[in-house]
CSV table of C-alpha atoms in Angstrom, one decimal:
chain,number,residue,atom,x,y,z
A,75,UNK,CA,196.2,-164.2,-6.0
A,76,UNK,CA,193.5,-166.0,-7.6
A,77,UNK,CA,193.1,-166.6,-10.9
A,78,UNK,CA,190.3,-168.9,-13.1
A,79,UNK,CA,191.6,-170.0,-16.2
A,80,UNK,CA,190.0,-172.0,-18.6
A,81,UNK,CA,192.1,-173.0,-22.3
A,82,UNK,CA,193.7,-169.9,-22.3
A,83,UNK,CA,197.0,-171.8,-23.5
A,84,UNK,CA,197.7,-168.5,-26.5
A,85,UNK,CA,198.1,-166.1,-23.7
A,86,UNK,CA,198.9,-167.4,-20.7
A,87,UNK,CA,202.5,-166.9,-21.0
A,88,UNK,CA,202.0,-163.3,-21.6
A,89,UNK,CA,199.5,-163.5,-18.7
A,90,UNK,CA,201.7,-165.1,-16.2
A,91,UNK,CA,204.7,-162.4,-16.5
A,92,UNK,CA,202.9,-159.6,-16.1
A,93,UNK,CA,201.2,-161.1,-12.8
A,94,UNK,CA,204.8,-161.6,-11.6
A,95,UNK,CA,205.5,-158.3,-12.5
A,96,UNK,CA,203.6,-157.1,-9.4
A,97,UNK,CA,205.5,-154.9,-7.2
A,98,UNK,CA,204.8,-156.0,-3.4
A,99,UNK,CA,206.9,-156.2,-0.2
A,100,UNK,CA,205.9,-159.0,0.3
A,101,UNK,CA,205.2,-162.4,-0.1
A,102,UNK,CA,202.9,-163.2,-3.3
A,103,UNK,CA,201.2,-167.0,-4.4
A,104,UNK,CA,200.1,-166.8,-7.9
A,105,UNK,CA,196.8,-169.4,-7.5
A,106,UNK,CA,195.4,-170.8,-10.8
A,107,UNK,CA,192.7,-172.5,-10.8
A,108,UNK,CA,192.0,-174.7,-14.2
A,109,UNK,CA,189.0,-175.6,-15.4
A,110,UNK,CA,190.1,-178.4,-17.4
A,111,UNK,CA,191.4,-177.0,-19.9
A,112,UNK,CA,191.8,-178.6,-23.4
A,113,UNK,CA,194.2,-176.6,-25.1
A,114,UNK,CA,197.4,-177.6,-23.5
A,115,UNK,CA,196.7,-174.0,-20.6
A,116,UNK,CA,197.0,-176.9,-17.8
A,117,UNK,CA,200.4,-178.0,-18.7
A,118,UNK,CA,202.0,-174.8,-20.0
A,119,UNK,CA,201.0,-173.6,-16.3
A,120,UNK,CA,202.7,-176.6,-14.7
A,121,UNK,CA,205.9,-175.2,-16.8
A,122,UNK,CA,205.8,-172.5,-15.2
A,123,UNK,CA,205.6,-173.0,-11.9
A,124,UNK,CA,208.7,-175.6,-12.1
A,125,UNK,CA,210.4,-172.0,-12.8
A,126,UNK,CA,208.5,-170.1,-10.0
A,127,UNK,CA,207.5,-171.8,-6.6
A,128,UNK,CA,205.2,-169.1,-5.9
A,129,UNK,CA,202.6,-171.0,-8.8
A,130,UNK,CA,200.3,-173.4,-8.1
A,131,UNK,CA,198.0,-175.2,-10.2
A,132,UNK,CA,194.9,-176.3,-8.6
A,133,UNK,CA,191.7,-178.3,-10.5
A,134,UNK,CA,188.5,-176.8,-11.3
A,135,UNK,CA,186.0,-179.9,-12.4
A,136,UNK,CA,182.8,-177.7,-12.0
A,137,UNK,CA,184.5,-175.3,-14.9
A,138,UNK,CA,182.8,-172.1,-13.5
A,139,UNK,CA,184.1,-169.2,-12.2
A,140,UNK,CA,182.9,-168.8,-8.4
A,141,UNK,CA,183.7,-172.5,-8.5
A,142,UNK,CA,187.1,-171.4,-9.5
A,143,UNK,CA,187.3,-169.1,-6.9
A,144,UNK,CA,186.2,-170.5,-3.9
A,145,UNK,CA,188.6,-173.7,-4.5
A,146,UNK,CA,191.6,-170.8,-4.8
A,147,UNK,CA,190.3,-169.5,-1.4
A,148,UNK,CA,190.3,-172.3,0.5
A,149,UNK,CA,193.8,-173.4,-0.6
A,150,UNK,CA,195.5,-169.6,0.1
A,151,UNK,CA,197.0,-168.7,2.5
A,152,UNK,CA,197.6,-164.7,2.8
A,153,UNK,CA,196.0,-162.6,4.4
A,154,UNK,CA,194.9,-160.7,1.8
A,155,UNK,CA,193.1,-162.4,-1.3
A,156,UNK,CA,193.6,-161.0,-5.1
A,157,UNK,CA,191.3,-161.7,-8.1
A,158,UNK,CA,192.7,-161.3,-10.5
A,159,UNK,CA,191.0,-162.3,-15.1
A,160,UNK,CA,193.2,-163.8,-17.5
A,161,UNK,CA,192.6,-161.7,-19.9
A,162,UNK,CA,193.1,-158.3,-18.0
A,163,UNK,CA,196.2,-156.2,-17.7
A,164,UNK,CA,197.0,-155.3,-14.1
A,165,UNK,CA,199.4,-152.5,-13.4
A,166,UNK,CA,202.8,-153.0,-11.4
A,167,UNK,CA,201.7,-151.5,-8.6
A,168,UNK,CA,197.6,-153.2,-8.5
A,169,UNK,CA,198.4,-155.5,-5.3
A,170,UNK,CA,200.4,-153.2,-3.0
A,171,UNK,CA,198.0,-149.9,-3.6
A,172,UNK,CA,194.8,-152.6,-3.0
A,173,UNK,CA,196.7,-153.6,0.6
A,174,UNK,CA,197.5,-150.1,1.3
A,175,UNK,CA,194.0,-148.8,1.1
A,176,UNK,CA,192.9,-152.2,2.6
A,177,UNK,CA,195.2,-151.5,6.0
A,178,UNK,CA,193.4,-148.5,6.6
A,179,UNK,CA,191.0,-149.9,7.6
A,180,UNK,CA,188.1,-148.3,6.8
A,181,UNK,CA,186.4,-150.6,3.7
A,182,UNK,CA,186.2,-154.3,2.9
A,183,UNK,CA,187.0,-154.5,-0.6
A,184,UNK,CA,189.5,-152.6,-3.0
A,185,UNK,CA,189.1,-152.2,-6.8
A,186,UNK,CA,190.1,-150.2,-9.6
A,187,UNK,CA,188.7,-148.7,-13.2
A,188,UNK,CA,187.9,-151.3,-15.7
A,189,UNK,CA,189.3,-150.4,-18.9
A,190,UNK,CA,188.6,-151.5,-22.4
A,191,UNK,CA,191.4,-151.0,-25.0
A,192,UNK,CA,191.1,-151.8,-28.4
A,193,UNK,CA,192.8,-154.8,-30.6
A,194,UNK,CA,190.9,-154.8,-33.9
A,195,UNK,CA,188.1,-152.5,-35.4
A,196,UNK,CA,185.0,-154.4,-33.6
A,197,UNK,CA,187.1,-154.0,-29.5
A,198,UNK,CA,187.9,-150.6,-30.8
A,199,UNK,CA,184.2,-149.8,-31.7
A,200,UNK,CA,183.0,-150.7,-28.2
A,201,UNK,CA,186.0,-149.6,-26.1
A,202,UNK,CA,184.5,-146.6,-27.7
A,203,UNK,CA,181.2,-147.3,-26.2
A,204,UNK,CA,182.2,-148.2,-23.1
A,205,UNK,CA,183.6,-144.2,-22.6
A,206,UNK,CA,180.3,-143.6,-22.8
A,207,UNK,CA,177.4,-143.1,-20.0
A,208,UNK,CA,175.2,-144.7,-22.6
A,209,UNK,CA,177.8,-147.6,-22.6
A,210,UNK,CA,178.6,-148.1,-19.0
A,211,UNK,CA,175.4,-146.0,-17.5
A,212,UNK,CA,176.0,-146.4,-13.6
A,213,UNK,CA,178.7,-148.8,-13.4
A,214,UNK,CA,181.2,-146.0,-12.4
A,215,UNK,CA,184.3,-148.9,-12.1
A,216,UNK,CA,184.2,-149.2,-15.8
A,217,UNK,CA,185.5,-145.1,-16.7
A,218,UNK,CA,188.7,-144.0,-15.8
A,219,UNK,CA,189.1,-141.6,-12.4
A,220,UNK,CA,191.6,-139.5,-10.6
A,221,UNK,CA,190.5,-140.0,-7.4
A,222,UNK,CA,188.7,-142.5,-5.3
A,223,UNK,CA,185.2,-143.1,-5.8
A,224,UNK,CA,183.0,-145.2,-3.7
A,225,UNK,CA,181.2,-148.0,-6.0
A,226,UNK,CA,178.2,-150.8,-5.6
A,227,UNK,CA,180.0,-153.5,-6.9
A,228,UNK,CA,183.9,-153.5,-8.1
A,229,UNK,CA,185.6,-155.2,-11.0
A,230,UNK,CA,187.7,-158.1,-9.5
A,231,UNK,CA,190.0,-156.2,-6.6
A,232,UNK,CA,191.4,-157.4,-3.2
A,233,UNK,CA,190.1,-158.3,0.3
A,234,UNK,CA,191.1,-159.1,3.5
A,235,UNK,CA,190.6,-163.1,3.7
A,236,UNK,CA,188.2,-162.6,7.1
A,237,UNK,CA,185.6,-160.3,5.1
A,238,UNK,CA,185.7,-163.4,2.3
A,239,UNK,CA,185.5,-166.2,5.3
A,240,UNK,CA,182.6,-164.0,7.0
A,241,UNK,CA,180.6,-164.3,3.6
A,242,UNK,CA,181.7,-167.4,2.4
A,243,UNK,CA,183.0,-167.1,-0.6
A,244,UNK,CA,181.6,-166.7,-4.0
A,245,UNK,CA,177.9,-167.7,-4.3
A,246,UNK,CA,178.2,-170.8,-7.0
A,247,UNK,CA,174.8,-170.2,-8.6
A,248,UNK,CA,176.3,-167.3,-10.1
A,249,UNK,CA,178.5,-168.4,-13.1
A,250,UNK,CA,177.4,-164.8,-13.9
A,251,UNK,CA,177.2,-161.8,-11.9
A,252,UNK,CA,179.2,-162.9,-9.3
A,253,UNK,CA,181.0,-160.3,-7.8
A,254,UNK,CA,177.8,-157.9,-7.9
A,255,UNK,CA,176.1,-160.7,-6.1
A,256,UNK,CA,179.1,-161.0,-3.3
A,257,UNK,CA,179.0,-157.2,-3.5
A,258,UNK,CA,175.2,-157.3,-2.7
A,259,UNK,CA,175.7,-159.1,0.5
A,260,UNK,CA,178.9,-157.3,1.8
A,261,UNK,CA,177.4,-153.8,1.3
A,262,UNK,CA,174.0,-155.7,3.1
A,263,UNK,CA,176.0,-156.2,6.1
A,264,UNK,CA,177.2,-152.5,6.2
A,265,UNK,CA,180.4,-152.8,3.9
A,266,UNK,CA,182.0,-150.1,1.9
A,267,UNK,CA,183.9,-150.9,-1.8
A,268,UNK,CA,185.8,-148.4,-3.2
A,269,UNK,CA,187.4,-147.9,-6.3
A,270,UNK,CA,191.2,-146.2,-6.6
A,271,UNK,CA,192.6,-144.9,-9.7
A,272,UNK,CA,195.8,-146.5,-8.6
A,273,UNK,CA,194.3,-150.1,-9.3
A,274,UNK,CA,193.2,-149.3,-13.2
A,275,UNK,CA,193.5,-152.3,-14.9
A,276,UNK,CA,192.9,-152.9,-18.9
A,277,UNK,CA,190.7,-155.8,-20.8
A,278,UNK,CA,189.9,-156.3,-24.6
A,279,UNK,CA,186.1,-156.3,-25.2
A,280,UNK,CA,185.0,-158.7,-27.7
A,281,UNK,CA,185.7,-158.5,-31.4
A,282,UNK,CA,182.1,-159.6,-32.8
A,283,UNK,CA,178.6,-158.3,-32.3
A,284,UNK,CA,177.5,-161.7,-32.2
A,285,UNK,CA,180.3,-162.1,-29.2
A,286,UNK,CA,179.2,-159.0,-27.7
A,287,UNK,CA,175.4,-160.2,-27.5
A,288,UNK,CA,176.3,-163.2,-26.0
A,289,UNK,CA,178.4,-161.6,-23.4
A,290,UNK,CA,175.1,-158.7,-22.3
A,291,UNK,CA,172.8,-161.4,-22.9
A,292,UNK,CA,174.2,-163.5,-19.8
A,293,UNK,CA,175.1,-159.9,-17.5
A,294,UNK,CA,171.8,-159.3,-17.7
A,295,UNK,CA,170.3,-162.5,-16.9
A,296,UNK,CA,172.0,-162.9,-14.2
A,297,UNK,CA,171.7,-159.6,-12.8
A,298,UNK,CA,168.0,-160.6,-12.8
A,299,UNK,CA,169.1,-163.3,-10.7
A,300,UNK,CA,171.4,-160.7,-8.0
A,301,UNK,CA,168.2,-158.5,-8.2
A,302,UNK,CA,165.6,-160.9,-7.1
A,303,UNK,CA,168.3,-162.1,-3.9
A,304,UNK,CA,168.9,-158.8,-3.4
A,305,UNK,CA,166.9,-156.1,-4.4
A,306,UNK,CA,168.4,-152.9,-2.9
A,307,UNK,CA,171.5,-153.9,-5.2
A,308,UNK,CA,169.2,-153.0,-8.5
A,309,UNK,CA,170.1,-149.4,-10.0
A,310,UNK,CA,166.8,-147.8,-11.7
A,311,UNK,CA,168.6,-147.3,-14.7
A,312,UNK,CA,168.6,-150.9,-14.9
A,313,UNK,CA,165.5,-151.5,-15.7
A,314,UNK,CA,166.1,-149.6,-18.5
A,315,UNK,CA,167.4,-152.0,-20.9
A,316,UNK,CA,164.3,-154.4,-20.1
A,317,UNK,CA,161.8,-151.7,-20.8
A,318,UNK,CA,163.5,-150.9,-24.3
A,319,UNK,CA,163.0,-154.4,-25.3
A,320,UNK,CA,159.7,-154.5,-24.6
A,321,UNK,CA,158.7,-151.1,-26.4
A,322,UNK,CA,160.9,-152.0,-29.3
A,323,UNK,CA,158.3,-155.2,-29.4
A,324,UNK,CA,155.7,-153.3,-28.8
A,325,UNK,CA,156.7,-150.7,-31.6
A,326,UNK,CA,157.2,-153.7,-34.1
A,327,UNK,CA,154.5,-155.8,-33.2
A,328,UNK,CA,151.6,-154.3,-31.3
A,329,UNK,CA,147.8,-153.1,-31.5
A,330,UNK,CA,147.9,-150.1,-34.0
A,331,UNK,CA,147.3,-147.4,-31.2
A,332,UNK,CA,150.1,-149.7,-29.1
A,333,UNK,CA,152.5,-148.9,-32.0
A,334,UNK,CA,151.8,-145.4,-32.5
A,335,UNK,CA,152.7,-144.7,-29.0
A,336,UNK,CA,155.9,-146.3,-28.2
A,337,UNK,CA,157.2,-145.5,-31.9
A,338,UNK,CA,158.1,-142.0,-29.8
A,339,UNK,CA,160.1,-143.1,-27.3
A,340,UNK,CA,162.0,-145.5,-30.0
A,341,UNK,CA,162.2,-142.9,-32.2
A,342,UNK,CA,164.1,-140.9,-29.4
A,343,UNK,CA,166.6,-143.2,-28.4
A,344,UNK,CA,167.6,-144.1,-31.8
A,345,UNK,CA,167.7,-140.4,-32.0
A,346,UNK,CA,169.8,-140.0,-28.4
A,347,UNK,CA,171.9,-143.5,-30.1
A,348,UNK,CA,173.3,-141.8,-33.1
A,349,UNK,CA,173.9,-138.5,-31.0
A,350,UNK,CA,175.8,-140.2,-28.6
A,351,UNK,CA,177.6,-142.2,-31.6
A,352,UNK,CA,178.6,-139.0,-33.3
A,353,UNK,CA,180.1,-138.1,-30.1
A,354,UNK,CA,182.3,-140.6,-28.8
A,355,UNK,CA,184.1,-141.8,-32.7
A,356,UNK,CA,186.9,-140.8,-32.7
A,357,UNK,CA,188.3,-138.1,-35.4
A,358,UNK,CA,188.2,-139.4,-38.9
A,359,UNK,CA,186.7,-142.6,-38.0
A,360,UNK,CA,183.7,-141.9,-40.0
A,361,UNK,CA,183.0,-146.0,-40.3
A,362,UNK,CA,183.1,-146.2,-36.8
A,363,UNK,CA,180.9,-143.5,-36.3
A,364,UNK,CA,178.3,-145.5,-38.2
A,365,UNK,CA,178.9,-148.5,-36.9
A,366,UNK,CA,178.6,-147.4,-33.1
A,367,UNK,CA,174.7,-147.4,-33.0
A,368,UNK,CA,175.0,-151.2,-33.8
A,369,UNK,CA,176.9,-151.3,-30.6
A,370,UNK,CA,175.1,-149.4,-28.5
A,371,UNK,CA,171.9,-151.4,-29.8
A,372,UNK,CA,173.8,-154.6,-29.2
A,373,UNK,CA,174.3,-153.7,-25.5
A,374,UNK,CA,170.9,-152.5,-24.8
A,375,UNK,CA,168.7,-154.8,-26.0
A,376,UNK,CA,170.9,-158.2,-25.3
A,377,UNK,CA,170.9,-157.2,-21.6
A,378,UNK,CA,167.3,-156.1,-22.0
A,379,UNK,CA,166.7,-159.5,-23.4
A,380,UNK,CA,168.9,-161.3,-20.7
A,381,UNK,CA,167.4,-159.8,-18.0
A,382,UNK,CA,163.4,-160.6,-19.3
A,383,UNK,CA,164.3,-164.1,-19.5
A,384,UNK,CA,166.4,-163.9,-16.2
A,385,UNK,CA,163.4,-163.1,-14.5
A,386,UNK,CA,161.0,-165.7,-16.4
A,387,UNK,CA,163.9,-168.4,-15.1
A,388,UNK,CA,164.8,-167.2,-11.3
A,389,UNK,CA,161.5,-165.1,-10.5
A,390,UNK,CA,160.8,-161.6,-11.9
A,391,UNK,CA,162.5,-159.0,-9.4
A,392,UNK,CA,159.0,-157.1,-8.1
A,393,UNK,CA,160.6,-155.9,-4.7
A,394,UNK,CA,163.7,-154.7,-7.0
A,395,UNK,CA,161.8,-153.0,-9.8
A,396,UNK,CA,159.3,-151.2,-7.5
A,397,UNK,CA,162.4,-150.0,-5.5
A,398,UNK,CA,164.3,-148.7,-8.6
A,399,UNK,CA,161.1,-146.9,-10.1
A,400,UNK,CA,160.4,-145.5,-6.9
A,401,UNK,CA,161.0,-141.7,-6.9
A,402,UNK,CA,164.4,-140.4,-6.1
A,403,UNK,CA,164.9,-138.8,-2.2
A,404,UNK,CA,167.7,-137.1,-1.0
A,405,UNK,CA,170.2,-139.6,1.0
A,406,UNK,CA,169.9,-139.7,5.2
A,407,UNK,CA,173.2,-139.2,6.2
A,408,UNK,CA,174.6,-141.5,9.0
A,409,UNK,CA,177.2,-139.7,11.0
A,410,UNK,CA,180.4,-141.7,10.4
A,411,UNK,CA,179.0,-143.4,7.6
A,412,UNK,CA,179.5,-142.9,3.8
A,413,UNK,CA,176.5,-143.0,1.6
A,414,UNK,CA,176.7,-145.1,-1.6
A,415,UNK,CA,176.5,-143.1,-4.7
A,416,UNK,CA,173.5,-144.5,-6.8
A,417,UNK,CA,173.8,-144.9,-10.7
A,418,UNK,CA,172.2,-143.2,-13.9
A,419,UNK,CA,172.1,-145.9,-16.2
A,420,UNK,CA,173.6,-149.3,-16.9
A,421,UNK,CA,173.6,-152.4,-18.9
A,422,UNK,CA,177.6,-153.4,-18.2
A,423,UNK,CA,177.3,-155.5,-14.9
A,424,UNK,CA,179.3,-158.5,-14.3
């Protein structure tokens, strides 16, 4: 089990039991890999494992997360690997329904629903979101499901070590993005992820819009980044976000006729915003209501705004876009193959 931690010293007790809560019939390493952390997380950790032998403590000095991973990799030793976020809840039974599916045998990488839960009014406000298609658009791992879905990209999960030997690891250049762009390359090389409803596991979003910015801001630079490596692994709704960004500009700040003609399509998604906001608050949460259009703007146009500037830093994503805005056809089949689904709309891409 791998785990990236960086000054996480207010939770990582809570963190740390529920990991060895997992029920497996087998033999578990709990891996966590510090990134030099400030806060005391380093030696709390060390506590620990003079309690539990199955801990280690290993040293991050590049403080990233694929950095983080690939260290935890090379000093594992199971067969299977598990990644698991210190700040997600994992259910009791994550690790042995991930190694069931994995054993048989027929795809390379196991996840399950990613989903938000509220701790104070702002997490609330966007786990609402996050229910949403509007929120989560084609990122299918981040709504709940009662059955197994096939997915692009998964939210952490676990692998057989070979099928994370075979591609090396974590790409380092990705502080951001990183599993999509280890995704990218496994389903390249003919791979199948799935996601089981067995494996759902629960995060807090952040409690700030200014937070929340931040956050989109960097998933959609980055998945700039994944798209220009790999541009069969760019849903057309993404280039959604981007395009609002630019006719909200446009809108603002354009030639008079410029204005007049993307002021429509503006006009509608502020339209389809509040609709949508209505919608998902919950019953006699009228502030919320009101508030979730802020959210839902947040979202958009940070990961609009990430991904423009992405592409001004890593090269804009031509091959990508041109496939995404291509026009739909109906998927070849491939006897004993299982097509990918493809996505409506997304901003939410780690």
């Amino acid at each position: 089990m791998l785990v990236p931690v960086l000054n996480e010293a207010e939770m990582i007790r809570d963190t740390v039991a529920h990991m060895q809560a997992q029920r497996f019939d087998g033999r578990l390493e709990f891996i966590f890999v510090d990134g030099r952390s400030r806060d005391g997380t380093r030696e709390i950790l060390r506590e620990l494992a003079g309690r539990d032998a199955r801990i280690r403590v290993l040293d991050n000095p590049a403080r990233r997360v694929p950095q983080a991973l690939n260290v935890g990799l090379r000093n594992s030793t199971g067969e299977y690997v598990v990644r698991m976020d210190a700040h997600t809840r994992y259910p009791p039974e994550y690790i042995d329904a991930g190694v069931r599916r994995l054993q048989r045998g027929d795809v390379d990488w196991v996840s399950g629903p990613q989903l938000a839960v509220a701790a104070g009014p702002w997490s609330r406000r966007v786990a609402m979101a996050l229910r949403s298609r509007l929120g989560v658009g084609g990122a299918s791992f981040r709504l709940a499901t009662d059955q197994e879905i096939d997915v692009d990209t998964g939210f952490t999960g676990i692998w057989r070590r070979g099928t994370l030997e075979v591609h090396e690891g974590w790409d380092e250049g990705w502080p951001v993005n990183q599993d999509a762009e280890l995704a990218a390359r496994i389903r390249a090389a003919g791979g199948r992820i799935v996601c089981i409803p067995e494996m759902a596991a629960s995060y807090v979003p952040r409690e700030s819009l200014v937070a929340l910015a931040r956050q989109y801001y960097s998933y959609g630079m980055y998945r700039a980044k994944t798209s220009h490596r790999h541009p069969e692994s760019m849903r057309r709704s993404q280039a959604l976000p981007p395009a609002l960004v630019v006719a909200l500009a446009g809108a603002l700040v354009g030639p008079a006729r410029v204005r007049r003609a993307l002021r429509v399509p503006v006009g509608a998604y502020a339209v389809v915003v509040v609709v949508e906001s209505v919608r998902q608050a919950e019953p006699g949460r009228r502030l919320d209501a009101a508030l979730l259009p802020a959210v839902f703007a947040t979202m958009h146009l940070a990961w609009g705004s990430g991904f423009i500037e992405g592409s001004r830093r890593f090269g804009l994503p031509l091959a990508a876009l041109a496939r995404a805005l291509r026009p739909a056809s109906p998927p070849r089949r491939v006897p004993g193959l299982t097509p990918a689904p493809t996505g409506r709309i997304a901003t939410d891409d780690r």
